[in-house]
Coordinates of N, CA, C and O in Angstrom, one line a residue:
X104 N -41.4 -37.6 -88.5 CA -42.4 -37.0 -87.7 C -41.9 -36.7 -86.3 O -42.4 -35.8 -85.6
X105 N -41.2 -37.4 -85.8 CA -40.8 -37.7 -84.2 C -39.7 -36.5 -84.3 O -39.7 -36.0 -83.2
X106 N -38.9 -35.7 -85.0 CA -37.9 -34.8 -84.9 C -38.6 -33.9 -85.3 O -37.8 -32.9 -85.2
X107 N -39.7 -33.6 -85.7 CA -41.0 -32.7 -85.7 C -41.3 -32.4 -84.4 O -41.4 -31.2 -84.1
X108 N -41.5 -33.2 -83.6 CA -42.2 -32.9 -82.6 C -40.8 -32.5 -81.5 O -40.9 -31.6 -80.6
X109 N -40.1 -33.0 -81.6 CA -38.8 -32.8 -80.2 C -38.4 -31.4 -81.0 O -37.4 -30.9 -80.3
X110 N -38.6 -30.5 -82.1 CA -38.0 -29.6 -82.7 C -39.1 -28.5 -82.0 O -38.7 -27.4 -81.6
X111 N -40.6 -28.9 -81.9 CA -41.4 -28.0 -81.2 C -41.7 -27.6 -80.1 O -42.4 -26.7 -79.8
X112 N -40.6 -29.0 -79.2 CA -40.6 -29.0 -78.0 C -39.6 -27.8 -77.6 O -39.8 -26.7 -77.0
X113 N -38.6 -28.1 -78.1 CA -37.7 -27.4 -77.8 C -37.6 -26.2 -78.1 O -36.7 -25.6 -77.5
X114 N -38.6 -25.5 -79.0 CA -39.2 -24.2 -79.4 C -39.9 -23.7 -78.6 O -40.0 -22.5 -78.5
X115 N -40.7 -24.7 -77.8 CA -41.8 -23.9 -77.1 C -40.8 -23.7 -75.7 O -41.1 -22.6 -75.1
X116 N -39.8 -24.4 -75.1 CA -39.2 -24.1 -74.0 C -38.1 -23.2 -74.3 O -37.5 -22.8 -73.3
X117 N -37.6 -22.8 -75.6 CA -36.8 -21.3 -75.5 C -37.9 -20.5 -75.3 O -37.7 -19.5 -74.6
X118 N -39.3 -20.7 -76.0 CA -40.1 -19.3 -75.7 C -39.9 -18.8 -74.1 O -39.2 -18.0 -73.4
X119 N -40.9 -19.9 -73.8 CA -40.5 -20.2 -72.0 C -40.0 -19.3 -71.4 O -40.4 -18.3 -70.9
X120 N -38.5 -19.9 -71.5 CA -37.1 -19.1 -71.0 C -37.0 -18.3 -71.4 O -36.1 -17.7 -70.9
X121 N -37.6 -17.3 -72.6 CA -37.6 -16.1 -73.2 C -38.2 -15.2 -72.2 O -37.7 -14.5 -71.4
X122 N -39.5 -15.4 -72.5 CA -40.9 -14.6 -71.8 C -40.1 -14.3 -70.0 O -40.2 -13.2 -69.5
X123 N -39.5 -15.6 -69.2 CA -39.2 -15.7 -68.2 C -38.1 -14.5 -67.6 O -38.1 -14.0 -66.4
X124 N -37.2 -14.1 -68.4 CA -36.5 -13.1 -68.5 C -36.5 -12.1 -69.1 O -35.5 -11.4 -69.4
X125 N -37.8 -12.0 -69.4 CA -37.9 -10.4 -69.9 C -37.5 -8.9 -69.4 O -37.0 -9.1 -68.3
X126 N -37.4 -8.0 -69.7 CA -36.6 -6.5 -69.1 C -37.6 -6.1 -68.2 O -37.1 -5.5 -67.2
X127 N -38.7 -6.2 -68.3 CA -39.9 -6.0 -67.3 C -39.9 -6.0 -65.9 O -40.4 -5.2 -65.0
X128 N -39.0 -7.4 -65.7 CA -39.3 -8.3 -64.4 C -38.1 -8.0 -63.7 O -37.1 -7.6 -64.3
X129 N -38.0 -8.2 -62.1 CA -36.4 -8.1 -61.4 C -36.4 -9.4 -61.2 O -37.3 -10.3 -61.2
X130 N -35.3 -9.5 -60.9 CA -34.8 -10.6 -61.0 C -35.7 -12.0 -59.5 O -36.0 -13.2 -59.6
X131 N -35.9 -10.6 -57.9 CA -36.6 -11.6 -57.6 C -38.4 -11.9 -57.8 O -39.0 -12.8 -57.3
X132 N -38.6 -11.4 -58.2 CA -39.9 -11.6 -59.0 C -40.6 -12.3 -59.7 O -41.6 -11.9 -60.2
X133 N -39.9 -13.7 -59.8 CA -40.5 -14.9 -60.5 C -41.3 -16.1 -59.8 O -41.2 -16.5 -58.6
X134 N -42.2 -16.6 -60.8 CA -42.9 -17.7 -60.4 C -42.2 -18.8 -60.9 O -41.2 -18.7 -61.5
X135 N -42.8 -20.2 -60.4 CA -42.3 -21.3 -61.0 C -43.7 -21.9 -61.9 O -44.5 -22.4 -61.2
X136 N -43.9 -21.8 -63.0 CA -44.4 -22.9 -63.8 C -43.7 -24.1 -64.3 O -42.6 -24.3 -64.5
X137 N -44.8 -24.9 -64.4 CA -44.2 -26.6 -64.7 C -45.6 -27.3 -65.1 O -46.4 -28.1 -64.6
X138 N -45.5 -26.4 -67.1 CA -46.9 -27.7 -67.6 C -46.9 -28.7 -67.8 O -47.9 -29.2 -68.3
X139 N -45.9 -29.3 -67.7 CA -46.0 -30.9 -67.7 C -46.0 -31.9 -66.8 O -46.1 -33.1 -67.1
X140 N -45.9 -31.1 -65.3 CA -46.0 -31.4 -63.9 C -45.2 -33.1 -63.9 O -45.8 -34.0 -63.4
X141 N -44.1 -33.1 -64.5 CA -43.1 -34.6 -64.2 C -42.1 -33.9 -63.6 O -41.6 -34.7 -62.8
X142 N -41.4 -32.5 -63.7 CA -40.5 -32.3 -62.6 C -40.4 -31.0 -61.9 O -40.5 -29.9 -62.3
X143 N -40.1 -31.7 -60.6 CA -40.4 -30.7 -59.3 C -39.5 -29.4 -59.7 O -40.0 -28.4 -59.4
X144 N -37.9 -29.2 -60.7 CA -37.6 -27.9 -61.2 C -38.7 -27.3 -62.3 O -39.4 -27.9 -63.2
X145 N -38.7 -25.6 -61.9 CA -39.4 -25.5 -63.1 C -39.2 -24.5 -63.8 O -38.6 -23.5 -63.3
X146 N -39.7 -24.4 -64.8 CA -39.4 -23.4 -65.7 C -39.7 -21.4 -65.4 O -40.9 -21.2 -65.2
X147 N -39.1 -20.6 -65.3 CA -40.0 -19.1 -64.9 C -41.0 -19.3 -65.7 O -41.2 -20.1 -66.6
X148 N -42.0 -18.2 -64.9 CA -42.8 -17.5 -65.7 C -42.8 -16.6 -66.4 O -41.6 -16.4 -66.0
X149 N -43.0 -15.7 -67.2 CA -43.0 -14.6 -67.7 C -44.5 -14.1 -67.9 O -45.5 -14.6 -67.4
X150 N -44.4 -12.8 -68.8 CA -45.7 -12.5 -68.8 C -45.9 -13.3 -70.6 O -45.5 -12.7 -71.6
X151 N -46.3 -14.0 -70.8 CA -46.4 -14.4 -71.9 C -47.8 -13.6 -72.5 O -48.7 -13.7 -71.6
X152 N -48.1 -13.1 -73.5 CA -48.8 -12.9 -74.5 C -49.9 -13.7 -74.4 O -49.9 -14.7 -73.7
X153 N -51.1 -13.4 -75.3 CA -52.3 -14.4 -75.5 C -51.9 -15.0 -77.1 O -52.8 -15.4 -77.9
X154 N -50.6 -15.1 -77.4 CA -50.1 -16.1 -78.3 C -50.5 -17.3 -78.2 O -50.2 -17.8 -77.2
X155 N -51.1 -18.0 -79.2 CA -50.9 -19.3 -78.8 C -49.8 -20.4 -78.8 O -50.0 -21.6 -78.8
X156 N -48.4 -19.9 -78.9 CA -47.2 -20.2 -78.8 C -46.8 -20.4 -77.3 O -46.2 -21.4 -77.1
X157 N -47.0 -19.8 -76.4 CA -46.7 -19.3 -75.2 C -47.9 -19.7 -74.7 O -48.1 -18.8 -73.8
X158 N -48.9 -20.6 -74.7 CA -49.7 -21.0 -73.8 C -49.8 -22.1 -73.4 O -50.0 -23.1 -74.2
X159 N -49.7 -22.2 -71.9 CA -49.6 -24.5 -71.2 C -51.1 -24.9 -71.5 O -52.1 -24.4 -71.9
X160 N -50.7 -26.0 -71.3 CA -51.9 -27.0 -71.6 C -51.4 -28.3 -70.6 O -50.3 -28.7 -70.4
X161 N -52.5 -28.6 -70.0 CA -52.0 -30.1 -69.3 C -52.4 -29.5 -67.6 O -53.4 -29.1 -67.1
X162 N -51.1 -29.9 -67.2 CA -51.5 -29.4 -65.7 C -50.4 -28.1 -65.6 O -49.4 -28.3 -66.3
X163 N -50.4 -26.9 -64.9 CA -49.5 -26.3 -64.4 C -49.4 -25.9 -62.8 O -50.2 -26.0 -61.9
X164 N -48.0 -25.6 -63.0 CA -48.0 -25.2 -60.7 C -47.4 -24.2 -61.1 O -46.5 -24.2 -62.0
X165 N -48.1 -22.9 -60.2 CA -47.4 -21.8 -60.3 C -47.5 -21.5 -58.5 O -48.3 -21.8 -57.7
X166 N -46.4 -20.9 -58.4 CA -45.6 -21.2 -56.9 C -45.2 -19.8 -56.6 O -44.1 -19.4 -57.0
X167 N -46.1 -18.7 -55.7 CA -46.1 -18.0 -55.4 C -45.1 -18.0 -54.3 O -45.5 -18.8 -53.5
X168 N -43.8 -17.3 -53.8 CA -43.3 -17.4 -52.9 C -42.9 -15.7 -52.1 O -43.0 -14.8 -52.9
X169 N -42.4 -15.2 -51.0 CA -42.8 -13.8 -50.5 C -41.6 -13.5 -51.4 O -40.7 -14.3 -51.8
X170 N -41.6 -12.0 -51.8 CA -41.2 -11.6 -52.9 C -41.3 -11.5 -54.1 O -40.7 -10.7 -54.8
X171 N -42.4 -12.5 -54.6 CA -42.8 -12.7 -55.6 C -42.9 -11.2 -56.4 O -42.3 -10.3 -55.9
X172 N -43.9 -11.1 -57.7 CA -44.6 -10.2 -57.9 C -46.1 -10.4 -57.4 O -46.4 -11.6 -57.1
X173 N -46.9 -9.4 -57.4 CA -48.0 -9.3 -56.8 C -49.5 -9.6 -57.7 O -50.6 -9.6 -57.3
X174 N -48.8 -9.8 -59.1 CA -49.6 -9.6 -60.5 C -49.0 -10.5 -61.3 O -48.0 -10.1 -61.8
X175 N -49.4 -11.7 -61.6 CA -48.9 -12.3 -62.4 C -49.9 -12.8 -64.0 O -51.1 -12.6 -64.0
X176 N -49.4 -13.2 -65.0 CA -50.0 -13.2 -66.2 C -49.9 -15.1 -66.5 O -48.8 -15.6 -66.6
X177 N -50.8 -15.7 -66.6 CA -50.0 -17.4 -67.4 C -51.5 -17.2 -68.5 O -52.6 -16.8 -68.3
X178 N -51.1 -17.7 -69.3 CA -51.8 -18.1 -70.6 C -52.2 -20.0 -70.6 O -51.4 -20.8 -69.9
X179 N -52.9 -20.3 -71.0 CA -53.3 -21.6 -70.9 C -54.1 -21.9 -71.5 O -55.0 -21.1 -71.6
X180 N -54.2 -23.3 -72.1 CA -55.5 -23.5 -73.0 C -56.7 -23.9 -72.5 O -56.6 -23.8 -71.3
X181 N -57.9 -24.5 -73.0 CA -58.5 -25.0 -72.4 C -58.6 -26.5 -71.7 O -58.0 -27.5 -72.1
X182 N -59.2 -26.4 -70.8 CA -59.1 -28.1 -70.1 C -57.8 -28.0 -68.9 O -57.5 -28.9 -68.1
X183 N -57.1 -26.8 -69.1 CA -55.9 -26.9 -68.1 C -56.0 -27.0 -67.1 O -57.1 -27.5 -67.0
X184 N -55.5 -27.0 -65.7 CA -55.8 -27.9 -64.4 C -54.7 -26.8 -63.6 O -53.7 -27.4 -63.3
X185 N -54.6 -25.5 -63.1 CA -52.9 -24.8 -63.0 C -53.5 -24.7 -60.8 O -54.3 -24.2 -60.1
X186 N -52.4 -25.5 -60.9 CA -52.2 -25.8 -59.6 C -51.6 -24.6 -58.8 O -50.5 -24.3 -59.3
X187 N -51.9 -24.0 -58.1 CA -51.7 -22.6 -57.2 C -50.8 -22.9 -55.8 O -51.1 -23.4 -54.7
X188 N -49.7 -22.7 -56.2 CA -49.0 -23.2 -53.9 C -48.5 -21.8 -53.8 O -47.6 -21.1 -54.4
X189 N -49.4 -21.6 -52.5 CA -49.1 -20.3 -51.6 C -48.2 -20.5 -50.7 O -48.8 -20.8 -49.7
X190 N -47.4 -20.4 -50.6 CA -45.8 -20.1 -49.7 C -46.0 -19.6 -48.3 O -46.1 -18.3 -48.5
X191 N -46.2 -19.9 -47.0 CA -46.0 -18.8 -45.9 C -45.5 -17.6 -46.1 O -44.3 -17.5 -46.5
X192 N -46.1 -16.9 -46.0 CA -46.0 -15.4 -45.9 C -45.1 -14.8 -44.7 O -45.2 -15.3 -43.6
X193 N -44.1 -13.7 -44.9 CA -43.5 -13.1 -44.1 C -43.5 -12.3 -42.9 O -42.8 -12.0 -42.0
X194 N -45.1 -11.8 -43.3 CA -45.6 -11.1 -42.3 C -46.5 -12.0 -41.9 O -46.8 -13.0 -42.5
X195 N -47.1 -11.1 -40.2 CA -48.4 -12.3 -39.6 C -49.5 -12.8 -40.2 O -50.2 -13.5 -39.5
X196 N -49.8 -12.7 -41.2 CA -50.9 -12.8 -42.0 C -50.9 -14.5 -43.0 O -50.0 -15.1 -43.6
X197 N -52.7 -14.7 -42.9 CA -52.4 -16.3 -43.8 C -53.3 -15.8 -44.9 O -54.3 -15.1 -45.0
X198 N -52.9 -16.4 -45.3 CA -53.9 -17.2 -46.6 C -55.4 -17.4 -46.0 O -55.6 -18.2 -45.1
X199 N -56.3 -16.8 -46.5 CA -58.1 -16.8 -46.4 C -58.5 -17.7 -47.6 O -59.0 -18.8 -47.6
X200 N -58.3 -17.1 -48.5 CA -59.5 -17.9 -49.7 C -58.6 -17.7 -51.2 O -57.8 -16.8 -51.4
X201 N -58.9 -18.4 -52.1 CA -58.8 -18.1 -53.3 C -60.1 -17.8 -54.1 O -61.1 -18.6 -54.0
X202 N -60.2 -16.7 -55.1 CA -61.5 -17.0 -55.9 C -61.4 -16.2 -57.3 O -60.4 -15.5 -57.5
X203 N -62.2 -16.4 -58.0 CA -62.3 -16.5 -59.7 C -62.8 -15.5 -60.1 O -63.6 -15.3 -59.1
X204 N -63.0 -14.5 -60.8 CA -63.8 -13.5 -61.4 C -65.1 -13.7 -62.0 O -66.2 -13.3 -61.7
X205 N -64.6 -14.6 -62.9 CA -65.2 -15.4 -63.9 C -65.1 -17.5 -63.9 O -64.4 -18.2 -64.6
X206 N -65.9 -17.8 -63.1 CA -66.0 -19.1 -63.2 C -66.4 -19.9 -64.5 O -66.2 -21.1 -64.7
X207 N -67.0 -18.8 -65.4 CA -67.2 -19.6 -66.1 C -66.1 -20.0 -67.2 O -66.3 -20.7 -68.2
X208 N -64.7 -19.4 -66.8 CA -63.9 -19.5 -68.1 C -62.9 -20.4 -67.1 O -62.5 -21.5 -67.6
X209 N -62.3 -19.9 -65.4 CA -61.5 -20.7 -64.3 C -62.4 -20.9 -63.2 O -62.5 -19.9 -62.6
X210 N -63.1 -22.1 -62.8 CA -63.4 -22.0 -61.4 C -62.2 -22.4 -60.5 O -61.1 -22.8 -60.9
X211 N -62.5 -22.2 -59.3 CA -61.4 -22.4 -57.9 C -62.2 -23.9 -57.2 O -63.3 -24.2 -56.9
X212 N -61.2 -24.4 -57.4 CA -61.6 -25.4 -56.3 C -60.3 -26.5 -55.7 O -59.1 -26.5 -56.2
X213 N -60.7 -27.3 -54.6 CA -59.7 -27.8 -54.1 C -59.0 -27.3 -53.2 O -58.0 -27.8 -52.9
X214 N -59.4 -25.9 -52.5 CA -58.8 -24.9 -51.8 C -58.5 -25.8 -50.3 O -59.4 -26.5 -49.8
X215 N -57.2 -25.8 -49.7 CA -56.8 -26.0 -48.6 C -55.3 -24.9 -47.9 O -54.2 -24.6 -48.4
X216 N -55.7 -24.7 -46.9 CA -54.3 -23.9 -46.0 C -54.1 -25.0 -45.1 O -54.9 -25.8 -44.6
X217 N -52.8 -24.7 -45.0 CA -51.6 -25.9 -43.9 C -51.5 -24.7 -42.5 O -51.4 -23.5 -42.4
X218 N -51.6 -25.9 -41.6 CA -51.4 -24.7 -40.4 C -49.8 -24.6 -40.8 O -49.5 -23.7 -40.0
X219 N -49.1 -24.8 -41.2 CA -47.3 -23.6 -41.3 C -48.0 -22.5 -42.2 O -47.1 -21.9 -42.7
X220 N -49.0 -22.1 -42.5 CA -48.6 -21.3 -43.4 C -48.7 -21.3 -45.0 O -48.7 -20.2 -45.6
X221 N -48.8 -22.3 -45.5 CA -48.7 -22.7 -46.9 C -50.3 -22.7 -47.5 O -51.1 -22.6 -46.6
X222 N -50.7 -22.9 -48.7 CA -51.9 -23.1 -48.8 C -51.9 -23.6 -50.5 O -51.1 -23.2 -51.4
X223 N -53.1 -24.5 -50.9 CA -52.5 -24.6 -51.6 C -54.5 -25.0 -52.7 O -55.5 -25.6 -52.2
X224 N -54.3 -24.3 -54.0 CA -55.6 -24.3 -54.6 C -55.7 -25.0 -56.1 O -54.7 -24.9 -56.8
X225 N -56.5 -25.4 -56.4 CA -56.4 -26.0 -57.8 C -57.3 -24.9 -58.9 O -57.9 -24.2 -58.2
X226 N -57.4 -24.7 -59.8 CA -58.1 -24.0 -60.5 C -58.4 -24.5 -62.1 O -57.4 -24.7 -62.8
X227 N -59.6 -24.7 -62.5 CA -59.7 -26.0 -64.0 C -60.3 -24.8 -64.4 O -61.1 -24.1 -63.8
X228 N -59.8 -24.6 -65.7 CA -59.9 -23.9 -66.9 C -61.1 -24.5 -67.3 O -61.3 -25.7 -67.1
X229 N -62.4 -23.5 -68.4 CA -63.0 -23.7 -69.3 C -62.8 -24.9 -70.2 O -61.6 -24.8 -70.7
X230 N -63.4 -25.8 -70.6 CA -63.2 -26.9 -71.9 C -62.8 -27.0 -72.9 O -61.9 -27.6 -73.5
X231 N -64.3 -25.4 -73.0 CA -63.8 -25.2 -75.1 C -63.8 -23.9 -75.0 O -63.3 -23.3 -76.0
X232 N -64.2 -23.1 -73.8 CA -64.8 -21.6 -74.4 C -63.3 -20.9 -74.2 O -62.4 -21.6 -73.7
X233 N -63.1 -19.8 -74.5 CA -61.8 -18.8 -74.2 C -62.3 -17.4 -73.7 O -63.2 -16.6 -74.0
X234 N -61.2 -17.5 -72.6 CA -61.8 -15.9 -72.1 C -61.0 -15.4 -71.2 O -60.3 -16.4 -71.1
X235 N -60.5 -14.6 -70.4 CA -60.0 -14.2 -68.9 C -60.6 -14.4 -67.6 O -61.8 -14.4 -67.4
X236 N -59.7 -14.5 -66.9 CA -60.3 -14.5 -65.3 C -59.1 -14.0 -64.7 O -58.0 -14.2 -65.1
X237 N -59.6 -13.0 -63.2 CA -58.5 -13.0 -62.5 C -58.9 -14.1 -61.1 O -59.9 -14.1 -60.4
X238 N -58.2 -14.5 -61.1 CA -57.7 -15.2 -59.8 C -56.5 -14.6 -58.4 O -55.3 -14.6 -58.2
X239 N -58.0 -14.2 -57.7 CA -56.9 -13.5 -56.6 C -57.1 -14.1 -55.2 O -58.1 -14.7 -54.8
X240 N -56.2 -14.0 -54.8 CA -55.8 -15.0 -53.0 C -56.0 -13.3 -52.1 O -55.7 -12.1 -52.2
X241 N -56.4 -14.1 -51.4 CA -57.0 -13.0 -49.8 C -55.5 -13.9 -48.8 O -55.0 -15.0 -48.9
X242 N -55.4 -12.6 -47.7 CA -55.0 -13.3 -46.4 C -55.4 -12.1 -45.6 O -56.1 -11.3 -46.1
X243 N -55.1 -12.1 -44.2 CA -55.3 -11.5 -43.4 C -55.1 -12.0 -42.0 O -55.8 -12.9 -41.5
X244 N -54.1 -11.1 -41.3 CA -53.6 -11.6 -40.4 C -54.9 -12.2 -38.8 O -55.9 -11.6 -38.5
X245 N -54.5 -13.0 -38.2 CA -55.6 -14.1 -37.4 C -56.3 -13.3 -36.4 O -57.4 -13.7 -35.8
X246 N -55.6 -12.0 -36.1 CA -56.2 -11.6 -34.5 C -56.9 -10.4 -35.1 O -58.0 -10.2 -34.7
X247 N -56.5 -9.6 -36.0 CA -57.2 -8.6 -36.5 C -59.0 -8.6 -37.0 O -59.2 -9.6 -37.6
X248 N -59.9 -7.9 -36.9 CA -61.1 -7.5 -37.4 C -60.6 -7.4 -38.3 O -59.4 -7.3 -38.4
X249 N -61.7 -7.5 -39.5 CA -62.1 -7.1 -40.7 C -61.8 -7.9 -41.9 O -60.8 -8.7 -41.9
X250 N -62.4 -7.7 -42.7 CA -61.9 -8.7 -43.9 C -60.7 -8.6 -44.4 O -60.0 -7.6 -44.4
X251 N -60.1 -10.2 -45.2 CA -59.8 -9.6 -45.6 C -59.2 -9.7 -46.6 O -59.8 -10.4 -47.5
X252 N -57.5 -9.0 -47.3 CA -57.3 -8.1 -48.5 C -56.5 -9.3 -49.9 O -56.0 -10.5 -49.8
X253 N -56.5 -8.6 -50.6 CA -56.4 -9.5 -52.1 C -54.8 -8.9 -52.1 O -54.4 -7.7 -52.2
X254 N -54.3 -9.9 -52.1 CA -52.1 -10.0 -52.2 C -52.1 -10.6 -52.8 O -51.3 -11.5 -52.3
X255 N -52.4 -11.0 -53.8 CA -51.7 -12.1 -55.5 C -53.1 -11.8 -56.4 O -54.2 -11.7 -55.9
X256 N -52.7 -11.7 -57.6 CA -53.5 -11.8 -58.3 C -52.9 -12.3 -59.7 O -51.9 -11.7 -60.1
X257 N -53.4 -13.7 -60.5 CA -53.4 -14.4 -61.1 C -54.1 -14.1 -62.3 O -55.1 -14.7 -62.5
X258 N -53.6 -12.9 -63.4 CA -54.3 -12.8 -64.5 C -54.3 -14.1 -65.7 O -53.4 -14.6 -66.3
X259 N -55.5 -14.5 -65.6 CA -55.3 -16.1 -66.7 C -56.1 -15.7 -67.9 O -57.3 -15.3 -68.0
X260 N -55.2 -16.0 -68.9 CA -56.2 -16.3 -70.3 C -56.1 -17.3 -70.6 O -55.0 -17.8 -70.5
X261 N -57.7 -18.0 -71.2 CA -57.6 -19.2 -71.6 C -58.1 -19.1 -73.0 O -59.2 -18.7 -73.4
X262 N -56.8 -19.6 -73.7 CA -56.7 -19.4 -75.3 C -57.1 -20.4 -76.3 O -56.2 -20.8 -77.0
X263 N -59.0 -21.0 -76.7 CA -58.8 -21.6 -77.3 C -57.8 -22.0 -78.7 O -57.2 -21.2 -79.4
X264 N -57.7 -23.9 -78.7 CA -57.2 -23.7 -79.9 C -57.7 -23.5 -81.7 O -58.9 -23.5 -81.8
X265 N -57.2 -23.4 -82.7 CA -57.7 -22.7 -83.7 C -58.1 -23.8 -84.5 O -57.5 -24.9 -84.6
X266 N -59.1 -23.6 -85.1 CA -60.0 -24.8 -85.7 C -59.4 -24.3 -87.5 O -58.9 -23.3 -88.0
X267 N -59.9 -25.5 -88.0 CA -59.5 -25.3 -89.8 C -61.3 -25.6 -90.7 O -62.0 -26.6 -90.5
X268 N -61.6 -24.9 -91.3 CA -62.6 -25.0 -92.0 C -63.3 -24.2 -91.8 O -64.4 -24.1 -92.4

């Protein structure tokens, strides 16, 4: 049973590394996920599918840094915890707020900005239910009027798992 499970480990982290280098993406264009949040390296993101092969569970950090892409995709099951760190930005502008489309499937909470720059949000997935949310971060630079504008956005599905009977 135990070479069962290190055989699906190891299955699910080529998907990983699959999805992470897809023909899609340039090369500087990646996030860092890490669903099992034991180490600070971590795996790309990709746009993974609503497979349930390709979806974290546990805790994830996805690590927005300048350059990134602007649109990102993570899949995740329910009960997930995916930890958000916003990077200082290159231009004058910070980080305002994070928020949810759909709370009822990801609420935002835990939101803090660092005076350097950084900021950093938690977001807890739905229990049991499955569904989408986007998750988009605001900044806007400190001296200017007006509100302000949505620079990341975090497409999440949360993919219940499949019941028998």
């Amino acid at each position: 049973m135990r070479w069962c499970a290190g055989v699906w480990t190891v299955v699910g982290v080529a998907v990983l590394v699959a999805c992470g280098t897809s023909a899609g993406r340039s090369p500087s264009s990646s996030s860092s996920v890490n669903p099992t949040g034991r180490s600070p390296s971590a795996a790309p993101s990709g746009t993974p599918s609503a497979s349930p092969v390709n979806c974290a569970s546990g805790r994830v950090e996805v690590t927005v840094s300048p350059g990134h892409a602007v649109v990102q995709r993570l899949c995740v099951r329910p009960g997930t915890v995916v930890s958000l760190v916003l990077e200082p930005r290159v231009d004058d502008k910070r980080w305002r707020a994070v928020r949810s489309s759909a709370p009822v499937f990801a609420v935002v909470s835990g939101w803090k900005a660092n005076t350097d720059g950084t900021a950093r949000a938690s977001v807890r997935c739905a229990g049991t239910r499955g569904g989408t949310a986007n998750i988009t971060a605001t900044a806007k630079a400190p001296d200017l009027a007006g509100a302000p504008r949505v620079v990341f956005t975090l497409d999440l599905s949360v993919v219940p798992y499949t019941t028998q009977g």
